[in-house]
């Protein structure tokens, strides 16, 4: 180690899914197989480039107002950032500043641990039951804050809102974050609990249901007091996060609600069809409320299957960690892509 | 305070210059009066919107390679982020992790204090001489790291590279950051010191000389070991920072070097002309190596002049803080805009 490295913070970063540059059937990072709204394209192709010489609005007002209007909340309850990852990263820094461990499920989005380590936040992971179900009682112990994704990833399982509310009832002195990256493919959102719990922050992304992973837009909705603190952190980090193009494109996406709902319905339809087919091939398929399936075959080894798929340019996700090493996470692609996947599975399993 | 606010980090955010929504002569945030390259417009207007459904490249390879090629360094020596503010914010978190105070000038970019407070980094500000000159000897004492903007803002003054090197010679056991937001309007860059000092990080932005403040692109260049640590932090914060559009537009800007150099020359020409005119009106004008002027009138009160200008829709920047409260910072606009400014000054001072 060089002498000047003594004062350098050393961290182990998060490893995102691969972004192969060649043409593959890409079912490994839960992206949307359909393009964004045509309204987004119009914004891009008619963008007044002269605007770029000026800083974007640091309050991101146009997008924040549009989001607030869409969800029927006050603009002061909305915070926007560079993907839900930035919203989460700044939320960890802001809301989990206590000495007690924060709580999150053992099997979940693996970035939570990375953020906790980045900011030296103590944490404790709650066990899941044998079916990967999050047990609400595990969140009743003393803690410094809570984060739960609903639906959870990579399990794809949805937790009933009544259970989320039970957790909130038991945790009114800490901030509770519900990470709703996949909620558009599931049942009810925790947004409807906002009126009753000022310590609740709900986080959303444009990367899945809005087909805009490449644009990096996420947002959080909570009480005005939470959003005020989060904005103070943001303005202590980077005054201007979302660029002028993202702000306009995000607004256009939200305004085209018919297309948004149609694309969600299409992904869900494919998901339900693929679920049936995989089950008929001997897979256990968890009851997904997301745009992906979490599956295990009764005989085939997950790692070998993952590699065989990759050799045929079909990318899915596999982790070596227990207790998920027997599983594959498969994003829902187009019907054509999923037919190719099923065709391969049939051949492989024979 | 609500009970759940106990674990919340409280910070006092940075206050950026105003971004008025109405049409004004905007000389308050050092933006470029000229649009970005036509090549940037082409990228935007021909952008394949389907790409947006996928995550952008987390390594930002295309832009990083272009920057590396432009500056004649290895791609592993380049780090890109959402404006130089994000690069700086992540650099503070990464490189200033010691217990000793970091050093920066007393009169400088006021965000440095905000980042230090955000991450609980101890700091000490060095005094400037009576002409706002940074004194290199002040940086010879024991410290946890150094950050110096060159040219400095809001003073507009350039520090000779030999003095920067003297500071580096005295500080080989800490990271030294040179913030070169305005270097394209000045003399030599500290980039040429990179070969000799592995602890040197040079930070640049697309917001000034590249007319792309609205796109949010900044970068850092340093030794491979520094960039590796900075990337580890970035990938522990947000895997995907720059969006797909920014990556392509940034690349296009760098590739159009002729336009870039022409716009720099034009701003410098206007700057030198305006400097002469302001001096003839009784202003002290510091010897600017930037795209702005730092000026004080021998009689007129700065705050009153600032307000009179604003009333006429001419926005400049003024701080109430000592020792700069007698000064105005005026960005260089188009010739037409600067003529209007001078015309107003003549009337006001009569």
XYZ file of C-alpha atoms in Angstrom:
700
model
C 0.000 0.000 0.000
C 1.270 3.454 -0.901
C 1.639 5.928 1.958
C -1.096 8.176 0.579
C -3.572 5.291 0.711
C -3.682 5.431 4.510
C -6.523 7.987 4.546
C -8.459 6.308 1.742
C -11.770 4.625 2.520
C -11.742 1.020 1.305
C -15.046 -0.538 0.321
C -16.215 -3.662 -1.477
C -18.556 -2.488 -4.231
C -21.859 -3.944 -5.412
C -21.638 -6.150 -8.500
C -24.401 -5.414 -10.981
C -25.609 -7.977 -13.533
C -23.604 -8.188 -16.725
C -24.299 -5.719 -19.539
C -23.028 -7.702 -22.537
C -22.292 -5.583 -25.588
C -23.209 -8.282 -28.104
C -26.758 -9.256 -29.056
C -28.091 -11.706 -26.492
C -31.427 -12.657 -24.978
C -30.947 -10.510 -21.922
C -33.016 -11.780 -19.008
C -30.469 -11.006 -16.271
C -31.147 -7.483 -14.965
C -34.953 -7.233 -14.917
C -35.117 -4.687 -17.678
C -38.302 -4.168 -19.663
C -38.419 -5.892 -23.064
C -40.508 -3.053 -24.518
C -39.307 0.450 -25.399
C -40.289 3.573 -23.453
C -43.312 5.633 -24.489
C -43.226 7.332 -27.885
C -43.644 10.583 -25.950
C -40.156 10.063 -24.505
C -38.795 9.686 -28.018
C -40.508 12.940 -29.054
C -38.876 14.810 -26.165
C -35.426 13.515 -27.094
C -35.728 14.119 -30.801
C -37.065 17.659 -30.353
C -34.864 18.664 -27.444
C -33.578 22.249 -27.623
C -29.866 21.616 -27.226
C -29.215 25.258 -26.265
C -30.914 24.520 -22.926
C -27.946 22.284 -22.070
C -25.604 25.226 -21.591
C -27.595 26.121 -18.449
C -27.681 24.134 -15.215
C -30.852 22.073 -14.831
C -33.399 23.089 -12.208
C -31.851 21.968 -8.889
C -35.346 21.405 -7.448
C -36.316 19.163 -10.430
C -39.693 20.891 -10.138
C -41.287 19.848 -13.415
C -40.728 16.151 -12.808
C -41.483 16.329 -9.083
C -44.776 18.129 -9.753
C -45.744 15.558 -12.383
C -44.985 12.652 -10.042
C -46.857 14.339 -7.186
C -49.870 14.926 -9.389
C -49.810 11.324 -10.645
C -49.799 9.867 -7.144
C -52.082 12.503 -5.623
C -49.550 13.785 -3.089
C -48.036 17.193 -2.375
C -44.871 18.057 -4.390
C -43.109 18.568 -1.053
C -43.608 14.845 -0.461
C -41.606 13.850 -3.563
C -37.840 13.435 -3.974
C -36.276 12.535 -7.356
C -32.822 11.088 -8.006
C -30.496 9.337 -10.463
C -32.256 5.976 -10.379
C -33.779 4.499 -7.248
C -30.205 3.497 -6.375
C -29.249 7.134 -5.792
C -32.478 7.727 -3.851
C -31.657 4.680 -1.713
C -27.993 5.639 -1.276
C -28.917 9.143 -0.089
C -31.711 7.714 2.098
C -29.288 5.358 3.865
C -26.962 8.309 4.519
C -29.819 10.494 5.777
C -32.158 8.227 7.678
C -29.943 5.503 9.107
C -27.680 7.739 11.181
C -28.327 6.058 14.538
C -26.196 3.615 16.509
C -28.612 0.668 16.563
C -28.554 -1.827 13.695
C -30.942 -1.321 10.828
C -32.960 -4.349 9.762
C -33.532 -5.888 6.341
C -34.232 -9.421 5.064
C -31.346 -11.846 4.639
C -32.331 -12.652 1.063
C -32.913 -9.334 -0.683
C -31.337 -6.669 -2.903
C -27.656 -7.137 -2.165
C -26.912 -3.411 -2.458
C -28.407 -2.787 1.013
C -25.349 -4.307 2.688
C -23.027 -2.309 0.440
C -24.649 1.009 1.368
C -24.593 0.091 5.051
C -20.873 -0.664 4.775
C -20.198 2.518 2.781
C -21.619 4.685 5.563
C -20.576 2.451 8.485
C -24.201 1.750 9.392
C -24.644 -1.288 11.670
C -27.162 -3.776 10.268
C -28.821 -7.074 11.039
C -30.457 -9.373 8.516
C -33.709 -11.109 9.390
C -34.154 -14.762 8.448
C -36.796 -15.752 5.894
C -38.954 -18.837 6.325
C -38.308 -21.987 4.255
C -40.450 -20.561 1.432
C -38.473 -17.279 1.356
C -41.337 -15.451 3.059
C -40.357 -12.379 5.114
C -41.617 -12.742 8.687
C -42.972 -9.492 10.058
C -42.309 -10.404 13.697
C -38.559 -10.277 13.001
C -38.923 -6.514 12.583
C -40.460 -5.931 16.016
C -37.139 -5.798 17.865
C -35.301 -2.580 18.740
C -33.565 -1.136 15.653
C -32.144 1.972 13.961
C -34.370 1.808 10.887
C -35.913 -0.679 8.478
C -35.755 -1.306 4.753
C -37.906 -3.909 3.030
C -38.390 -4.333 -0.698
C -41.965 -5.142 -1.661
C -42.144 -7.237 -3.747
C -38.828 -8.671 -2.596
C -35.997 -9.460 -5.005
C -34.741 -11.933 -6.074
C -37.589 -13.949 -4.526
C -40.344 -12.075 -6.469
C -42.684 -12.430 -3.471
C -45.186 -9.790 -2.411
C -45.943 -8.997 1.233
C -49.521 -8.013 2.045
C -50.035 -4.370 2.933
C -51.592 -5.336 6.266
C -48.254 -6.922 7.230
C -46.316 -3.839 6.143
C -48.658 -1.811 8.324
C -48.058 -4.142 11.280
C -44.330 -3.489 10.894
C -44.975 0.265 10.754
C -47.150 0.101 13.885
C -44.275 -1.518 15.764
C -41.687 0.972 14.428
C -42.857 4.546 14.754
C -39.588 5.911 16.162
C -37.401 5.000 13.190
C -37.625 5.537 9.455
C -39.164 2.616 7.536
C -38.333 2.416 3.834
C -40.381 0.269 1.459
C -38.474 -0.247 -1.778
C -41.151 -0.665 -4.434
C -39.013 -1.198 -7.527
C -41.396 -3.915 -8.765
C -44.706 -2.764 -7.278
C -46.300 -2.018 -10.652
C -46.390 -5.778 -11.273
C -47.933 -6.477 -7.863
C -50.956 -5.617 -5.758
C -51.318 -2.537 -3.571
C -48.606 0.029 -2.917
C -47.634 1.227 0.552
C -48.342 4.750 -0.719
C -51.799 4.450 0.779
C -50.229 4.197 4.257
C -48.480 7.559 3.908
C -51.297 9.522 5.533
C -50.947 7.487 8.708
C -47.167 7.083 9.021
C -44.928 10.128 8.787
C -41.871 7.854 9.170
C -42.644 5.892 5.982
C -40.665 6.416 2.775
C -41.741 4.617 -0.402
C -39.133 4.360 -3.176
C -39.881 3.808 -6.876
C -37.933 3.494 -10.108
C -38.371 4.224 -13.821
C -36.006 1.329 -14.633
C -38.490 -1.545 -14.702
C -42.127 -0.788 -15.519
C -41.275 2.466 -17.332
C -38.568 0.914 -19.584
C -36.127 3.674 -18.701
C -33.215 1.964 -16.919
C -30.899 3.787 -19.323
C -32.214 7.182 -18.253
C -31.603 6.749 -14.498
C -34.680 8.111 -12.747
C -35.994 7.083 -9.360
C -38.073 8.767 -6.694
C -39.132 8.601 -3.097
C -42.475 9.630 -1.580
C -42.879 10.314 2.117
C -43.944 12.909 4.627
C -42.777 16.479 4.084
C -40.413 16.196 7.044
C -38.640 13.138 5.574
C -38.388 14.702 2.111
C -36.997 17.932 3.594
C -34.163 16.009 5.305
C -33.503 13.980 2.159
C -33.314 17.139 0.060
C -30.871 18.673 2.541
C -28.586 15.681 2.052
C -28.974 15.798 -1.725
C -28.116 19.497 -1.781
C -25.068 18.703 0.361
C -23.984 16.068 -2.171
C -24.774 17.389 -5.659
C -27.001 20.409 -6.363
C -27.909 19.172 -9.809
C -28.423 15.418 -10.083
C -30.993 14.737 -12.807
C -29.976 16.315 -16.083
C -32.270 18.485 -18.202
C -33.014 15.618 -20.610
C -33.948 13.154 -17.857
C -36.327 15.653 -16.259
C -38.254 16.185 -19.496
C -38.234 12.508 -20.518
C -39.397 11.409 -17.064
C -42.292 13.829 -17.242
C -43.273 12.560 -20.708
C -43.256 8.953 -19.503
C -45.607 9.641 -16.614
C -47.967 11.607 -18.800
C -48.443 8.638 -21.156
C -50.297 6.466 -18.679
C -52.188 4.340 -21.227
C -48.962 2.980 -22.755
C -47.483 2.406 -19.303
C -50.457 0.292 -18.193
C -50.519 -1.634 -21.462
C -46.838 -2.624 -21.147
C -47.331 -3.753 -17.548
C -50.274 -5.923 -18.582
C -48.239 -7.440 -21.395
C -45.338 -8.407 -19.115
C -47.715 -9.920 -16.548
C -49.464 -11.951 -19.248
C -46.139 -13.364 -20.462
C -45.022 -14.017 -16.887
C -48.106 -16.100 -16.103
C -47.724 -18.095 -19.312
C -44.009 -18.783 -18.726
C -44.722 -19.790 -15.141
C -47.085 -22.544 -16.339
C -44.594 -23.792 -18.906
C -41.653 -23.859 -16.485
C -43.739 -25.741 -13.921
C -44.618 -28.328 -16.541
C -40.876 -28.821 -17.113
C -40.270 -29.666 -13.458
C -39.392 -26.220 -12.107
C -40.533 -24.847 -8.773
C -41.588 -21.277 -9.588
C -42.182 -18.826 -6.773
C -45.419 -16.861 -7.018
C -44.044 -13.768 -8.725
C -45.459 -10.267 -8.272
C -42.617 -8.806 -10.332
C -41.250 -8.781 -13.901
C -39.086 -11.825 -13.206
C -39.359 -15.418 -12.010
C -37.322 -17.092 -9.284
C -37.083 -20.766 -10.186
C -35.463 -24.028 -9.115
C -35.436 -27.287 -11.031
C -36.111 -30.557 -9.234
C -33.025 -32.176 -10.770
C -30.950 -29.802 -12.902
C -28.074 -27.997 -11.202
C -28.665 -24.228 -11.254
C -25.093 -23.165 -11.949
C -24.699 -25.614 -14.829
C -28.027 -24.572 -16.298
C -27.015 -20.897 -15.963
C -23.805 -21.608 -17.854
C -25.515 -23.674 -20.521
C -27.989 -20.844 -21.097
C -25.182 -18.303 -21.302
C -23.330 -20.447 -23.841
C -26.437 -20.104 -26.013
C -26.525 -16.313 -25.455
C -29.429 -16.473 -23.037
C -28.433 -14.452 -19.956
C -30.223 -15.045 -16.637
C -28.941 -14.397 -13.099
C -27.472 -16.878 -10.628
C -25.848 -16.347 -7.248
C -23.543 -18.811 -5.485
C -24.707 -17.563 -2.071
C -26.780 -19.740 0.212
C -29.735 -20.179 0.418
C -30.396 -19.170 -3.204
C -27.660 -21.105 -5.006
C -30.200 -23.641 -6.340
C -32.225 -20.896 -7.992
C -32.153 -18.850 -11.175
C -33.691 -15.420 -11.560
C -35.195 -15.000 -15.015
C -36.436 -11.606 -16.199
C -39.582 -11.577 -18.353
C -38.685 -10.759 -21.953
C -40.842 -10.623 -25.059
C -42.988 -13.656 -25.910
C -40.496 -14.552 -28.632
C -37.560 -14.432 -26.222
C -39.380 -16.524 -23.644
C -40.316 -19.117 -26.286
C -36.612 -19.463 -27.108
C -35.850 -19.899 -23.421
C -38.516 -22.586 -23.024
C -37.343 -24.342 -26.199
C -33.803 -24.432 -24.826
C -34.996 -25.705 -21.440
C -36.912 -28.546 -23.087
C -33.851 -29.632 -25.054
C -31.517 -29.249 -22.078
C -33.709 -31.227 -19.710
C -34.167 -34.095 -22.126
C -38.767 17.204 16.519
C -40.604 13.948 15.798
C -39.295 10.841 17.541
C -38.237 9.235 14.252
C -36.015 12.218 13.482
C -33.535 11.166 16.181
C -31.564 8.933 13.785
C -31.689 11.410 10.914
C -28.505 13.145 9.787
C -28.982 16.921 9.783
C -26.924 18.953 7.346
C -26.898 22.513 6.030
C -26.926 22.233 2.244
C -25.017 24.221 -0.355
C -26.961 27.067 -1.974
C -26.448 27.201 -5.732
C -26.917 30.392 -7.749
C -30.461 31.195 -8.802
C -31.902 29.528 -11.896
C -34.596 32.061 -12.835
C -37.286 30.671 -15.135
C -37.937 33.957 -16.930
C -35.715 35.433 -19.638
C -32.855 37.313 -18.000
C -29.236 38.157 -18.748
C -27.867 35.308 -16.711
C -24.318 36.023 -15.547
C -24.630 34.405 -12.113
C -23.588 30.730 -12.405
C -20.650 30.816 -14.855
C -22.500 29.024 -17.602
C -21.338 29.279 -21.201
C -23.242 31.783 -23.360
C -22.808 29.577 -26.443
C -24.613 26.291 -27.180
C -22.887 22.889 -27.116
C -21.403 21.399 -30.273
C -23.782 20.567 -33.123
C -22.518 17.007 -32.740
C -24.249 16.863 -29.347
C -27.497 17.938 -30.983
C -27.120 15.203 -33.606
C -26.707 12.551 -30.912
C -29.821 13.736 -29.092
C -31.979 14.072 -32.164
C -30.982 10.666 -33.544
C -30.922 8.796 -30.235
C -32.345 5.267 -30.431
C -34.912 5.445 -27.634
C -35.118 1.642 -27.405
C -31.635 1.687 -25.838
C -33.170 3.376 -22.789
C -34.935 0.204 -21.655
C -31.490 -1.225 -20.811
C -29.194 -0.078 -18.011
C -26.339 2.109 -19.234
C -22.826 0.713 -19.163
C -21.796 0.858 -15.476
C -18.161 1.352 -16.486
C -19.097 4.327 -18.760
C -16.475 2.880 -21.100
C -17.235 4.819 -24.269
C -16.951 8.196 -22.575
C -14.023 7.197 -20.348
C -12.081 5.905 -23.359
C -12.768 9.105 -25.288
C -11.618 11.287 -22.391
C -8.504 9.136 -21.879
C -7.641 9.360 -25.551
C -8.169 13.137 -25.566
C -5.826 13.698 -22.620
C -3.351 10.980 -23.581
C -3.813 8.911 -20.425
C -4.821 5.315 -19.753
C -8.601 4.683 -19.460
C -7.882 3.237 -15.995
C -6.802 6.744 -14.993
C -10.219 8.280 -15.762
C -13.346 8.456 -13.590
C -16.600 9.995 -14.870
C -19.550 11.256 -12.818
C -22.741 13.328 -12.738
C -21.031 16.715 -12.981
C -17.753 17.517 -11.280
C -19.869 17.965 -8.136
C -20.541 14.228 -7.983
C -16.894 13.468 -8.739
C -15.894 15.827 -5.910
C -18.524 14.473 -3.498
C -17.366 10.890 -4.056
C -13.708 11.982 -3.869
C -14.239 13.629 -0.471
C -15.880 10.408 0.773
C -13.090 8.245 -0.638
C -9.870 10.189 -0.163
C -10.449 12.286 2.949
C -11.067 9.425 5.368
C -8.298 10.302 7.844
C -8.475 12.006 11.223
C -6.316 15.046 10.453
C -7.954 18.160 8.963
C -7.976 18.556 5.223
C -6.831 21.931 3.890
C -8.431 24.270 1.372
C -8.383 28.041 0.845
C -10.654 30.247 2.931
C -12.079 31.978 -0.131
C -13.037 29.230 -2.573
C -15.884 27.057 -3.858
C -18.206 27.014 -0.859
C -19.306 23.420 -1.510
C -16.006 22.115 -0.049
C -17.171 22.917 3.490
C -20.549 21.328 2.819
C -19.001 18.038 1.652
C -16.640 18.026 4.637
C -19.617 18.490 6.974
C -21.673 15.835 5.162
C -19.012 13.196 5.790
C -17.778 14.561 9.151
C -14.343 15.339 7.695
C -12.309 17.775 9.816
C -11.041 20.736 7.793
C -8.982 23.890 8.103
C -9.122 26.856 5.755
C -5.902 28.599 4.766
C -5.835 32.402 4.667
C -5.325 34.200 1.353
C -3.133 37.260 1.058
C -4.649 40.742 0.693
C -4.897 40.229 -3.082
C -6.764 36.900 -2.687
C -3.642 34.981 -3.667
C -3.375 31.428 -2.284
C -0.103 31.049 -0.345
C 1.527 27.697 -0.990
C 3.381 27.635 2.350
C 0.044 27.349 4.166
C -0.268 23.846 2.717
C 3.036 22.608 4.137
C 1.646 21.749 7.566
C 0.502 18.263 8.590
C -2.917 17.455 7.060
C -5.358 14.728 5.979
C -5.582 15.826 2.349
C -5.705 18.938 0.185
C -8.118 20.418 -2.290
C -7.323 23.536 -4.301
C -9.260 24.892 -7.256
C -7.057 26.204 -10.025
C -8.052 28.738 -11.176
C -9.754 29.563 -7.889
C -13.377 30.661 -7.690
C -14.806 33.196 -7.073
C -11.469 35.034 -7.263
C -10.733 33.924 -10.873
C -7.006 33.746 -10.066
C -4.630 31.155 -11.503
C -1.822 29.594 -9.492
C 1.359 28.752 -11.385
C 2.000 25.061 -11.932
C 5.383 25.324 -10.212
C 3.572 26.356 -7.025
C 1.114 23.462 -7.346
C 4.127 21.182 -7.695
C 5.722 22.672 -4.580
C 2.555 21.807 -2.675
C 2.644 18.267 -4.086
C 6.311 17.862 -3.114
C 5.425 18.726 0.480
C 2.382 16.410 0.522
C 3.174 12.985 -0.828
C 1.421 11.036 1.939
C -2.071 12.435 1.361
C -4.298 12.844 -1.675
C -4.075 16.258 -3.347
C -7.038 17.266 -5.494
C -6.781 20.093 -8.026
C -10.249 21.200 -9.078
C -9.828 22.482 -12.636
C -13.395 23.553 -13.428
C -12.098 26.671 -15.193
C -8.703 25.499 -16.476
C -9.682 25.729 -20.151
C -9.654 29.525 -19.760
C -6.248 29.504 -18.063
C -2.665 28.430 -18.618
C -1.283 24.964 -17.963
C -3.200 22.089 -16.397
C -1.856 20.016 -13.520
C -2.420 16.974 -15.748
C 1.228 17.208 -16.751
C 2.225 16.489 -13.135
C 0.364 13.157 -13.112
C 3.372 11.116 -14.152
C 5.313 12.289 -11.115
C 2.626 12.275 -8.403
C 0.492 9.193 -7.884
C -1.421 11.026 -5.128
C -2.671 13.767 -7.482
C -6.273 13.857 -8.708
C -7.300 16.456 -11.298
C -11.036 17.141 -11.627
C -12.752 18.642 -14.685
C -16.276 19.533 -15.767
C -18.359 19.768 -18.959
C -20.423 22.552 -17.363
C -18.291 25.555 -18.291
C -16.074 25.350 -21.372
C -18.179 22.561 -22.946
C -21.537 24.372 -22.544
C -23.125 21.279 -20.995
C -24.076 22.246 -17.441
C -27.548 20.862 -18.180
C -26.145 17.428 -19.037
C -24.217 16.889 -15.792
C -20.858 15.431 -16.766
C -17.616 15.728 -14.861
C -14.479 13.636 -14.602
C -11.362 13.019 -12.603
C -7.931 11.958 -13.834
C -5.337 10.447 -11.547
C -3.149 7.419 -10.999
C -4.708 3.993 -11.501
C -4.627 3.355 -7.767
C -6.649 6.502 -6.996
C -9.178 5.799 -9.746
C -9.595 2.209 -8.553
C -10.517 3.413 -5.053
C -12.845 6.078 -6.462
C -14.590 3.492 -8.644
C -15.034 1.212 -5.644
C -16.846 4.023 -3.834
C -18.934 4.858 -6.890
C -19.961 1.228 -7.292
C -20.873 1.206 -3.588
C -23.084 4.266 -4.125
C -24.805 3.889 -7.514
C -23.801 1.339 -10.171
C -25.170 3.443 -12.981
C -24.633 7.182 -12.610
C -24.303 8.724 -16.071
C -27.301 7.900 -18.221
C -27.063 6.506 -21.757
C -27.770 9.922 -23.306
C -25.083 11.724 -21.285
C -22.471 9.132 -22.214
C -23.090 9.574 -25.946
C -23.419 13.362 -25.801
C -20.252 13.698 -23.732
C -18.346 11.652 -26.275
C -19.655 13.796 -29.137
C -18.597 16.990 -27.377
C -15.025 15.837 -26.900
C -14.760 14.665 -30.465
C -15.621 18.143 -31.797
C -12.436 19.817 -30.625
C -12.407 22.640 -33.175
C -15.721 24.054 -31.942
C -14.630 23.641 -28.317
C -11.464 25.671 -28.860
C -13.312 28.323 -30.860
C -15.846 28.888 -28.072
C -13.099 29.149 -25.451
C -11.284 31.756 -27.559
C -14.489 33.714 -27.987
C -15.209 33.851 -24.232
C -11.618 34.893 -23.474
C -11.796 37.659 -26.087
C -14.993 39.033 -24.536
C -13.527 38.708 -21.052
C -10.472 40.797 -21.914
C -12.619 43.459 -23.565
C -15.046 43.669 -20.634
C -12.150 43.835 -18.177
C -10.841 46.984 -19.896
C -14.274 48.600 -19.921
C -14.985 47.837 -16.264
C -11.597 49.211 -15.225
C -12.316 52.423 -17.109
C -15.527 52.710 -15.053
C -13.626 52.582 -11.769
C -13.756 48.858 -11.036
C -10.904 46.838 -9.626
C -10.907 43.682 -11.763
C -8.895 40.672 -10.651
C -6.725 39.126 -13.351
C -9.150 36.428 -14.486
C -8.081 33.060 -15.875
C -11.717 31.882 -15.947
C -15.011 32.606 -17.711
C -15.973 35.188 -15.107
C -14.691 38.391 -13.532
C -14.384 39.193 -9.838
C -14.808 42.938 -9.471
C -15.099 45.690 -6.879
C -16.020 49.296 -7.505
C -14.066 52.068 -5.812
C -17.284 53.751 -4.607
C -20.437 51.798 -5.423
C -21.749 49.385 -2.782
C -21.660 45.813 -4.119
C -24.952 44.645 -2.615
C -26.850 47.667 -3.891
C -25.316 47.290 -7.331
C -26.197 43.568 -7.331
C -29.810 44.435 -6.526
C -29.994 47.236 -9.091
C -28.702 44.844 -11.761
C -31.228 42.195 -10.734
C -34.054 44.719 -10.927
C -33.073 45.181 -14.572
C -32.997 41.389 -15.127
C -29.202 41.203 -15.136
C -28.221 38.430 -12.720
C -24.692 38.350 -11.265
C -23.490 36.763 -8.010
C -22.840 38.456 -4.671
C -22.010 36.989 -1.249
C -22.458 38.747 2.084
C -19.502 36.814 3.543
C -16.266 38.554 4.443
C -13.828 39.180 2.836
C -15.695 39.125 -0.493
C -18.775 41.200 0.366
C -17.449 44.204 -1.586
C -17.156 42.121 -4.744
C -19.408 40.897 -7.546
C -18.764 37.809 -9.620
C -19.828 38.366 -13.217
C -19.922 35.479 -15.710
C -18.860 36.227 -19.265
C -21.912 36.229 -21.549
C -22.206 37.034 -25.238
C -20.818 40.349 -26.491
C -24.375 41.651 -26.714
C -25.130 40.693 -23.119
C -21.916 42.261 -21.861
C -22.631 45.467 -23.772
C -25.976 45.694 -21.959
C -24.186 45.164 -18.659
C -21.654 47.893 -19.399
C -24.398 50.246 -20.582
C -26.251 49.701 -17.308
C -23.083 50.229 -15.259
C -22.395 53.533 -16.993
C -25.902 54.792 -16.248
C -25.857 53.504 -12.681
C -22.490 55.032 -11.836
C -23.397 58.436 -13.215
